[in-house]
Coordinates of C-alpha atoms and ligand atoms in Angstrom, one line a residue:
Chain A
M1 CA 8.0 20.9 13.2
T2 CA 9.1 24.5 13.4
A3 CA 6.8 27.1 12.0
A4 CA 4.3 24.3 11.3
A5 CA 2.3 24.7 8.1
C6 CA -1.4 24.3 8.1
I7 CA -4.0 22.4 6.1
V8 CA -6.7 25.1 5.3
G9 CA -8.6 23.4 2.5
A10 CA -9.9 19.9 2.0
Y11 CA -12.3 18.4 -0.4
E12 CA -13.5 14.9 -1.3
H13 CA -15.0 14.7 -4.8
P14 CA -18.5 13.4 -4.4
T15 CA -18.5 11.0 -7.3
R16 CA -17.8 7.3 -6.9
K17 CA -18.2 6.4 -10.6
A18 CA -16.9 8.9 -13.1
T19 CA -18.2 7.6 -16.3
D20 CA -18.6 11.1 -17.8
L21 CA -15.5 12.7 -16.2
S22 CA -11.9 12.7 -17.3
V23 CA -9.0 12.1 -14.9
A24 CA -7.8 15.7 -15.5
Q25 CA -11.3 17.0 -14.8
L26 CA -11.5 15.1 -11.5
H27 CA -8.2 16.7 -10.4
A28 CA -9.4 20.2 -11.4
E29 CA -12.8 19.8 -9.8
A30 CA -11.2 18.6 -6.6
A31 CA -8.9 21.6 -6.6
I32 CA -11.8 24.0 -7.0
G33 CA -13.5 22.3 -4.1
A34 CA -10.5 22.6 -1.8
L35 CA -9.9 26.3 -2.8
Q36 CA -13.5 27.1 -2.0
D37 CA -13.3 25.3 1.3
A38 CA -10.1 27.3 2.2
G39 CA -11.5 30.6 0.9
L40 CA -8.5 31.0 -1.4
A41 CA -8.3 31.6 -5.2
R42 CA -6.5 29.7 -7.9
E43 CA -4.1 32.7 -8.2
D44 CA -2.9 32.2 -4.6
I45 CA -1.4 28.8 -5.5
D46 CA 2.3 28.8 -6.1
G47 CA 3.1 25.2 -5.2
Y48 CA 1.6 22.0 -6.6
F49 CA 1.9 18.3 -5.6
C50 CA 0.6 15.3 -7.5
A51 CA 1.4 11.6 -7.8
G52 CA 1.3 8.9 -10.5
D53 CA -2.5 9.2 -10.9
A54 CA -2.1 12.7 -12.4
A55 CA -2.8 12.8 -16.2
G56 CA 0.2 13.4 -18.3
L57 CA 3.9 14.2 -17.5
G58 CA 4.2 14.6 -13.8
P59 CA 2.9 17.9 -12.6
L60 CA 3.5 19.6 -16.0
S61 CA 0.3 18.5 -17.7
M62 CA -1.9 19.1 -14.7
A63 CA -0.5 22.5 -14.0
D64 CA -1.0 23.4 -17.7
Y65 CA -4.6 22.1 -17.7
M66 CA -5.5 24.1 -14.6
N67 CA -3.4 27.0 -15.7
L68 CA -1.5 27.3 -12.5
R69 CA 1.4 29.8 -12.1
L70 CA 3.9 27.8 -10.0
R71 CA 7.3 28.4 -8.5
H72 CA 7.5 24.9 -6.9
A73 CA 6.1 21.5 -8.0
E74 CA 6.8 17.9 -6.9
S75 CA 5.5 14.5 -7.9
T76 CA 6.7 12.0 -5.2
E77 CA 5.1 8.7 -6.1
F78 CA 4.4 6.5 -3.1
G79 CA 1.2 5.0 -4.6
G80 CA -1.7 5.6 -2.3
A81 CA 0.5 7.0 0.5
S82 CA 1.8 9.8 -1.8
Y83 CA -0.6 12.5 -0.6
I84 CA 0.4 12.1 3.0
A85 CA 4.1 12.6 2.0
H86 CA 2.9 15.5 -0.1
V87 CA 1.5 17.2 3.0
A88 CA 4.8 16.8 4.8
H89 CA 6.8 17.9 1.7
A90 CA 4.5 20.9 1.2
A91 CA 5.1 21.9 4.9
Q92 CA 8.8 21.6 4.4
T93 CA 8.8 23.5 1.2
I94 CA 6.7 26.3 2.8
A95 CA 9.1 26.4 5.8
A96 CA 12.0 26.7 3.3
G97 CA 10.3 29.8 1.7
K98 CA 9.9 28.1 -1.7
C99 CA 6.1 28.5 -1.8
N100 CA 3.2 30.0 0.2
V101 CA 0.1 28.1 -0.9
A102 CA 0.4 24.4 -2.0
L103 CA -2.2 22.5 -3.8
I104 CA -2.3 18.7 -3.6
T105 CA -4.6 16.8 -5.9
L106 CA -5.8 13.2 -6.6
G107 CA -8.1 11.9 -9.3
G108 CA -8.8 8.5 -10.8
R109 CA -11.5 6.4 -12.5
P110 CA -10.5 2.7 -12.2
R111 CA -14.2 1.8 -11.9
A112 CA -15.3 3.5 -15.1
E113 CA -12.3 2.0 -16.8
G114 CA -13.0 -1.5 -15.5
V115 CA -9.7 -2.0 -13.8
A116 CA -9.5 -5.2 -11.8
T117 CA -7.4 -3.5 -9.2
G118 CA -6.5 -6.2 -6.8
T119 CA -6.9 -9.4 -8.8
A120 CA -5.3 -8.7 -12.2
P121 CA -1.6 -8.0 -12.8
R122 CA -0.7 -4.3 -13.0
V123 CA 2.5 -2.9 -14.4
Y124 CA 3.5 0.8 -14.2
N125 CA 6.8 0.6 -16.0
A126 CA 8.0 -2.2 -18.2
A127 CA 11.7 -1.4 -17.3
A128 CA 11.1 -2.0 -13.6
P129 CA 13.7 -4.6 -12.6
D130 CA 11.2 -6.5 -10.4
V131 CA 8.5 -7.1 -13.1
M132 CA 9.9 -10.4 -14.4
W133 CA 10.3 -11.8 -10.9
E134 CA 6.6 -11.2 -10.1
L135 CA 4.3 -11.1 -13.0
P136 CA 5.3 -14.5 -14.6
F137 CA 4.5 -16.0 -11.1
R138 CA 1.0 -14.5 -11.3
S139 CA 1.6 -12.1 -8.4
T140 CA -1.3 -9.7 -7.8
I141 CA -2.1 -7.2 -5.0
V142 CA -4.7 -9.3 -3.2
K143 CA -2.5 -12.4 -3.2
L144 CA 0.4 -10.5 -1.7
Y145 CA -1.7 -9.1 1.2
A146 CA -3.3 -12.5 1.7
M147 CA 0.2 -13.9 2.1
V148 CA 1.0 -11.2 4.7
A149 CA -2.3 -12.0 6.6
R150 CA -1.5 -15.7 6.7
R151 CA 2.0 -15.1 8.0
H152 CA 0.6 -12.8 10.7
M153 CA -1.9 -15.5 11.7
H154 CA 0.9 -18.0 11.8
E155 CA 3.3 -15.8 13.9
F156 CA 0.8 -14.2 16.3
G157 CA -2.4 -16.3 16.2
T158 CA -4.5 -13.5 14.5
T159 CA -7.9 -14.8 13.3
S160 CA -10.2 -14.0 10.4
E161 CA -12.8 -13.0 13.0
Q162 CA -10.4 -10.4 14.3
L163 CA -9.7 -9.0 10.8
A164 CA -13.4 -8.9 10.2
W165 CA -13.9 -6.5 13.1
I166 CA -12.0 -3.9 11.1
K167 CA -14.6 -4.1 8.3
V168 CA -17.4 -4.1 10.9
A169 CA -16.2 -0.9 12.4
A170 CA -15.8 0.7 9.0
S171 CA -19.4 -0.3 8.1
L172 CA -20.8 1.1 11.4
H173 CA -19.1 4.4 10.5
A174 CA -20.2 4.3 6.8
R175 CA -23.9 4.1 7.6
H176 CA -23.7 7.8 8.7
N177 CA -22.0 8.8 5.4
P178 CA -24.5 9.5 2.6
G179 CA -21.6 9.4 0.1
A180 CA -20.3 6.0 1.1
M181 CA -20.4 3.3 -1.5
L182 CA -21.3 0.6 1.0
R183 CA -23.7 2.0 3.7
N184 CA -25.1 -1.2 5.2
P185 CA -23.6 -2.3 8.5
V186 CA -22.1 -5.8 8.3
T187 CA -21.3 -8.3 11.0
V188 CA -18.3 -10.5 11.6
Q189 CA -20.4 -13.4 10.2
D190 CA -21.1 -11.4 7.0
V191 CA -17.4 -10.9 6.4
L192 CA -16.6 -14.5 7.0
A193 CA -19.5 -15.6 4.7
S194 CA -18.4 -13.3 1.9
P195 CA -16.6 -15.1 -1.0
M196 CA -13.0 -16.1 -0.3
I197 CA -10.9 -14.0 -2.8
S198 CA -7.4 -15.0 -1.8
D199 CA -7.3 -17.2 1.3
P200 CA -7.4 -16.0 4.1
L201 CA -8.8 -12.7 2.7
H202 CA -12.6 -12.5 1.9
R203 CA -14.2 -10.1 -0.4
L204 CA -15.3 -7.9 2.6
D205 CA -11.6 -7.8 3.8
C206 CA -10.9 -5.8 0.6
C207 CA -11.5 -2.1 0.0
V208 CA -13.9 -0.8 -2.6
I209 CA -12.8 0.2 -6.1
S210 CA -14.1 3.7 -6.7
D211 CA -13.6 6.7 -9.0
G212 CA -13.2 10.2 -7.7
G213 CA -10.6 12.3 -6.1
G214 CA -9.7 14.9 -3.6
A215 CA -7.6 17.9 -2.9
L216 CA -5.9 19.7 -0.1
I217 CA -4.5 23.2 0.4
V218 CA -1.5 23.7 2.7
T219 CA -0.2 27.1 3.6
R220 CA 1.9 29.0 6.1
P221 CA 0.5 30.0 9.5
E222 CA 0.5 33.7 8.7
I223 CA -1.9 33.1 5.8
A224 CA -3.9 30.4 7.7
R225 CA -4.8 32.6 10.6
D226 CA -6.6 35.1 8.3
L227 CA -8.9 32.4 6.9
A228 CA -12.3 31.5 8.2
R229 CA -11.9 27.8 8.6
P230 CA -10.5 26.1 11.8
V231 CA -6.7 25.7 11.4
V232 CA -5.2 22.2 11.2
R233 CA -1.4 22.3 11.9
V234 CA 1.0 19.7 10.5
I235 CA 3.2 19.1 13.6
G236 CA 5.1 15.9 12.7
A237 CA 5.9 13.8 9.7
G238 CA 7.8 10.6 8.8
E239 CA 8.3 8.3 5.8
S240 CA 10.0 5.0 5.2
L241 CA 10.5 2.9 2.1
C242 CA 10.6 -0.9 2.4
G243 CA 11.5 -3.4 -0.3
Q244 CA 12.4 -7.1 -0.3
H245 CA 15.9 -6.3 1.0
G246 CA 17.5 -8.8 -1.4
G247 CA 15.3 -11.6 0.0
D248 CA 15.4 -10.7 3.7
M249 CA 11.8 -9.3 3.7
D250 CA 9.8 -9.5 6.9
L251 CA 6.1 -9.9 5.7
T252 CA 4.5 -8.8 8.9
R253 CA 6.3 -5.5 9.6
T254 CA 5.6 -2.3 7.7
G255 CA 7.5 1.0 7.2
A256 CA 5.1 2.5 9.7
A257 CA 7.4 1.1 12.4
K258 CA 9.9 3.8 11.2
S259 CA 7.7 6.5 9.8
G260 CA 5.3 6.5 12.8
P261 CA 7.9 7.0 15.6
T262 CA 9.7 9.7 13.4
A263 CA 6.4 11.6 13.1
L264 CA 5.4 11.2 16.7
A265 CA 8.8 12.3 18.0
E266 CA 8.8 15.4 15.8
A267 CA 5.3 16.2 17.1
G268 CA 6.4 15.5 20.7
V269 CA 3.4 13.2 21.3
R270 CA 2.8 9.5 22.0
P271 CA 0.3 7.0 20.4
G272 CA -1.9 7.3 23.5
D273 CA -2.3 11.0 22.9
I274 CA -3.9 10.5 19.5
D275 CA -7.7 11.3 19.4
Y276 CA -8.3 10.0 15.9
A277 CA -6.4 7.9 13.4
G278 CA -6.8 7.7 9.6
L279 CA -5.2 4.4 8.7
Y280 CA -4.7 3.0 5.2
D281 CA -7.3 0.3 4.7
S282 CA -6.6 -1.3 1.3
F283 CA -7.4 -4.5 3.1
T284 CA -8.3 -5.2 6.8
I285 CA -4.8 -6.7 7.4
T286 CA -3.3 -3.3 6.4
V287 CA -5.0 -1.5 9.3
L288 CA -4.0 -4.2 11.8
L289 CA -0.3 -4.0 10.9
Q290 CA -0.3 -0.2 11.1
L291 CA -1.9 -0.2 14.6
E292 CA 1.0 -2.5 15.8
D293 CA 3.8 -0.7 13.9
L294 CA 2.6 2.8 14.9
G295 CA 2.7 1.7 18.5
F296 CA -1.1 1.7 19.3
C297 CA -0.5 -1.8 20.6
E298 CA 2.3 -4.4 20.9
K299 CA 3.5 -6.3 17.9
G300 CA 1.2 -9.2 17.5
A301 CA -1.6 -7.7 19.6
G302 CA -3.4 -6.0 16.7
G303 CA -6.1 -8.7 16.6
R304 CA -7.1 -8.2 20.2
F305 CA -7.0 -4.4 19.7
V306 CA -9.5 -4.4 16.8
A307 CA -11.8 -7.1 18.1
D308 CA -15.2 -6.4 19.7
G309 CA -15.5 -3.0 18.1
G310 CA -12.1 -1.7 19.0
L311 CA -12.0 0.8 16.1
V312 CA -15.6 2.1 16.5
S313 CA -15.8 5.8 17.3
G314 CA -17.2 6.6 20.7
S315 CA -17.2 3.0 22.1
G316 CA -13.9 1.5 20.9
R317 CA -10.3 1.8 21.9
L318 CA -9.4 4.2 19.0
A319 CA -11.6 6.0 16.4
V320 CA -10.3 5.0 13.0
N321 CA -11.6 5.9 9.5
T322 CA -14.9 7.5 10.6
D323 CA -16.0 8.2 7.0
G324 CA -16.1 4.4 6.4
G325 CA -12.6 4.4 5.0
G326 CA -11.6 2.6 1.8
L327 CA -13.4 -0.5 3.1
C328 CA -16.8 1.1 2.8
N329 CA -16.7 4.8 1.7
N330 CA -14.2 5.6 -1.0
H331 CA -10.8 4.5 -2.3
P332 CA -10.5 6.9 -5.3
G333 CA -8.1 5.9 -8.0
N334 CA -7.0 2.9 -6.0
R335 CA -5.3 5.4 -3.7
G336 CA -6.5 5.8 -0.1
G337 CA -4.2 8.4 1.4
M338 CA -6.1 11.5 0.3
T339 CA -9.4 10.4 1.8
K340 CA -7.7 9.5 5.1
L341 CA -6.3 13.1 5.3
I342 CA -9.7 14.6 4.4
E343 CA -11.6 12.8 7.2
A344 CA -8.8 13.6 9.7
V345 CA -9.3 17.3 8.8
R346 CA -13.1 16.9 9.3
Q347 CA -12.5 15.4 12.7
L348 CA -10.1 18.1 13.7
R349 CA -12.5 20.8 12.5
H350 CA -15.2 19.0 14.5
E351 CA -17.1 18.7 11.2
A352 CA -17.4 14.9 11.0
H353 CA -20.8 13.4 11.2
P354 CA -22.1 13.9 14.8
A355 CA -22.6 10.1 15.2
V356 CA -18.8 9.5 14.6
Q357 CA -17.3 12.8 15.7
V358 CA -14.6 12.3 18.4
P359 CA -15.5 14.8 21.2
D360 CA -13.0 17.7 21.4
C361 CA -10.7 16.0 18.8
R362 CA -7.4 17.8 18.9
L363 CA -4.7 15.4 17.7
A364 CA -4.9 13.1 14.7
L365 CA -2.5 10.7 13.1
V366 CA -2.7 9.8 9.4
N367 CA -0.8 6.9 8.0
G368 CA -0.6 5.5 4.4
I369 CA 0.9 2.3 3.0
G370 CA 1.4 2.8 -0.7
G371 CA 2.7 0.3 -3.3
S372 CA 2.3 -3.2 -1.9
L373 CA 3.2 -5.1 1.2
G374 CA 4.9 -8.3 0.2
T375 CA 7.1 -6.6 -2.5
R376 CA 7.8 -2.9 -1.9
H377 CA 5.9 -0.2 -0.2
A378 CA 6.2 3.3 1.3
S379 CA 4.8 4.3 4.7
A380 CA 4.0 7.9 5.2
T381 CA 2.8 9.4 8.5
V382 CA 1.7 12.9 9.5
I383 CA 0.6 14.2 12.9
L384 CA -2.1 16.9 12.7
E385 CA -3.2 19.2 15.5
R386 CA -6.2 21.5 15.8
Q387 CA -5.0 25.0 16.7
Chain B
M1 CA -1.2 0.8 -17.7
T2 CA 0.5 -2.0 -19.7
Q3 CA 2.7 -0.7 -22.4
S4 CA 1.7 -1.8 -25.9
G5 CA 3.5 -4.8 -27.3
F6 CA 4.8 -5.7 -23.9
D7 CA 3.5 -8.8 -22.0
P8 CA 4.6 -8.5 -18.4
T9 CA 3.8 -12.1 -17.7
V10 CA 6.6 -13.2 -20.1
P11 CA 10.2 -12.8 -18.7
D12 CA 12.4 -10.6 -20.9
E13 CA 15.1 -13.0 -22.1
N14 CA 17.0 -10.1 -23.8
N15 CA 17.7 -8.3 -20.5
P16 CA 21.5 -8.7 -20.3
E17 CA 21.6 -8.7 -16.5
T18 CA 19.3 -11.7 -16.1
R19 CA 19.6 -13.6 -19.5
P20 CA 21.6 -16.5 -18.0
F21 CA 18.8 -17.3 -15.5
W22 CA 16.3 -17.9 -18.2
Q23 CA 18.8 -19.7 -20.4
A24 CA 19.4 -22.1 -17.5
A25 CA 15.6 -22.4 -16.9
R26 CA 15.3 -23.7 -20.5
E27 CA 17.7 -26.5 -19.4
G28 CA 15.8 -27.1 -16.1
R29 CA 18.5 -25.5 -13.9
F30 CA 17.7 -23.1 -11.2
L31 CA 20.3 -20.3 -10.7
L32 CA 21.0 -17.8 -7.9
R33 CA 23.6 -15.1 -7.8
R34 CA 26.2 -15.1 -5.0
C35 CA 28.4 -12.2 -4.0
R36 CA 32.1 -12.6 -4.3
H37 CA 32.6 -10.0 -1.6
C38 CA 30.1 -10.9 1.2
A39 CA 29.5 -14.5 0.0
R40 CA 25.7 -14.1 0.4
T41 CA 23.0 -15.1 -2.1
H42 CA 20.0 -12.8 -2.8
W43 CA 16.7 -12.7 -4.7
Y44 CA 15.8 -11.4 -7.2
P45 CA 19.0 -11.8 -9.2
R46 CA 21.1 -8.7 -9.9
D47 CA 24.7 -7.8 -10.7
V48 CA 25.1 -5.4 -7.8
C49 CA 24.9 -7.2 -4.5
P50 CA 21.8 -5.8 -2.6
H51 CA 23.5 -6.8 0.7
C52 CA 27.0 -5.1 0.4
F53 CA 26.4 -3.0 -2.7
Q54 CA 29.5 -4.3 -4.6
P55 CA 29.2 -5.1 -8.3
G56 CA 30.0 -8.4 -9.9
T57 CA 27.9 -11.1 -8.2
V58 CA 28.2 -14.5 -10.0
W59 CA 25.7 -17.1 -11.0
E60 CA 25.7 -20.5 -9.4
E61 CA 23.4 -23.5 -9.6
A62 CA 21.2 -23.5 -6.5
S63 CA 19.8 -26.4 -4.6
G64 CA 16.3 -25.6 -5.7
R65 CA 15.0 -26.5 -2.3
G66 CA 13.3 -24.4 0.4
T67 CA 10.3 -24.1 2.7
I68 CA 7.0 -22.2 2.5
H69 CA 7.4 -19.0 4.5
S70 CA 3.8 -18.0 3.7
F71 CA 1.2 -18.6 0.9
T72 CA -2.2 -17.8 -0.3
I73 CA -4.8 -19.8 -2.3
F74 CA -6.5 -17.5 -4.8
R75 CA -10.1 -18.6 -5.3
A76 CA -11.8 -15.6 -6.9
A77 CA -11.7 -16.9 -10.5
G78 CA -11.0 -20.2 -12.2
A79 CA -9.2 -23.1 -10.6
P80 CA -7.6 -22.2 -7.2
E81 CA -4.0 -21.3 -7.5
V82 CA -1.2 -20.7 -5.0
L83 CA 1.3 -17.8 -4.6
A84 CA 3.9 -18.3 -2.0
L85 CA 7.0 -16.8 -0.5
I86 CA 9.6 -19.5 -0.5
E87 CA 12.5 -19.4 1.9
L88 CA 15.3 -20.9 -0.2
H89 CA 17.8 -23.3 1.4
E90 CA 20.5 -20.8 0.4
G91 CA 18.7 -18.0 2.5
P92 CA 16.8 -15.6 0.4
R93 CA 13.0 -15.5 0.1
M94 CA 11.4 -15.5 -3.3
L95 CA 7.8 -15.1 -4.6
C96 CA 6.8 -18.1 -6.6
T97 CA 3.9 -20.3 -7.7
V98 CA 3.3 -23.6 -5.8
L99 CA 1.8 -26.5 -7.6
A100 CA 0.4 -29.4 -5.5
D101 CA -2.0 -32.2 -5.8
D102 CA -3.4 -31.2 -2.4
I103 CA -3.3 -27.5 -2.2
E104 CA -5.7 -27.5 0.8
G105 CA -3.0 -29.4 2.7
L106 CA -0.2 -26.8 2.2
T107 CA 1.3 -25.4 5.4
I108 CA 3.8 -22.8 6.4
G109 CA 7.2 -24.5 7.0
Q110 CA 6.5 -27.2 4.5
P111 CA 9.5 -28.3 2.4
V112 CA 9.3 -27.7 -1.4
S113 CA 11.6 -28.1 -4.3
V114 CA 11.8 -26.3 -7.7
A115 CA 10.5 -27.5 -11.0
F116 CA 9.9 -25.7 -14.3
R117 CA 6.6 -25.3 -16.0
A118 CA 6.4 -24.7 -19.7
A119 CA 4.8 -21.4 -20.7
P120 CA 2.9 -20.8 -24.0
V121 CA 5.4 -18.0 -24.8
G122 CA 8.9 -17.5 -23.4
P123 CA 11.1 -19.6 -21.2
P124 CA 9.7 -22.2 -18.7
I125 CA 8.8 -20.6 -15.3
P126 CA 10.0 -21.9 -12.0
V127 CA 7.4 -23.4 -9.7
F128 CA 7.7 -25.2 -6.4
R129 CA 6.2 -28.5 -5.4
P130 CA 5.9 -30.2 -2.0
D131 CA 9.0 -32.3 -1.4
S132 CA 8.5 -35.0 1.2
T133 CA 12.3 -35.6 1.3
G134 CA 13.0 -32.1 2.4
E135 CA 13.4 -30.9 6.0
R136 CA 10.5 -29.0 7.6
L137 CA 11.5 -25.5 8.8
A138 CA 11.0 -24.9 12.5
D139 CA 9.0 -21.7 13.3
Ligands
ZN1 ZN1 27.7 -8.7 -1.2

């Protein structure tokens, strides 16, 4: 990416249950945290990016609430992958000269609102042409991902034990994160013994439901170099939207198979060069599919890649989600892309917990799968580099 | 974020594009749309062909037969229930409920055929049931 933009501010809201906080408040508090982290002021912001979790009419309501003076705004909605696309779009917008300092925010409170995220029907827009072909059939998020997992098991021999290793690695990381919702290490047997939610996915194959939020500041290199924090450059990006293709859907392949190679090629790097990966972990199967589709292993070999601690920082094949991820730490507003970016920034700044910090971490990949596998999803990838 | 007065679990029989499907469902007939240009069927039904992007696909009565491409048994609440992706004999794959006496015996590749289940409100909803007369799909 020419004249690569830089992430100079990152902040994860500390709450995991926002009983006494509004959605707009979560966005604003996250923005304040990211600005303080960057050493910039609200008045420096001239670009703003938010997704469907923002309170009100796209960016208008949030910009008004925070009293931002903007010359560029955007609200690409890719579900939980939105923020990863926002980082790329902010970099492109900055490169085009349309803004200098971009703010990206996320905030949500499904826990306080009692949302049954994965197990109850959710509708965002009654006019969506797909609603009547899914909801009357009692389709829900966890059922769709379970169907994907079963098909992967059928095609490639993947096992529940292998999927469980993804949760085990997340829990071994989360024990070092005081903010994590689930801090106790679990074993493969613990995962298999947890209640079956939607066969073959157990409760511990599913991410947490948490309230909270996060924010990022992206700016141009000339501004970044004068700030105190280590500079994280955005050197590659890709995105891909996948639907049912009129009935030709392939359950076991995600958009990461296109967004990943696009981002890696732009950055001029290969999967083997990546020191740290932030991978969307709505469910264990989501991580496994991304590892394959991003090229960290062959298609179908994801089970063997994750087994026996494959994703544990320091001892595994690849350090993934060292904050504990959505499986153990935080999945604010049912949207995991923001927290994946924030932990990648910590890793590249060498500010992750020492027990999970990748030594001399220079190159990170972050990938998000937003929407839902099994119906329609977006995959967004960014490659980040410590300067 | 359900909109008030709207029940997403009840098909909208007033949608002009898809009304015939639900009218046929009330008569126990399962329809697909086929493209006059590329001759392919698709799911879910729509006027503009998702394959060749030409308008004017036409309804036809389908075989109602297919095989299970994948499925899940939801066990978190109430009686276990099955959601599946059915590969229809005509080609496209569709999400649907599967009803079976022995849900623990369901397998990928198993033949199924369509039936309609009465709903408390709205038209009957397609479901698939194991069909021992159907042909098992090779992997
Ligand atoms: Zn056609």
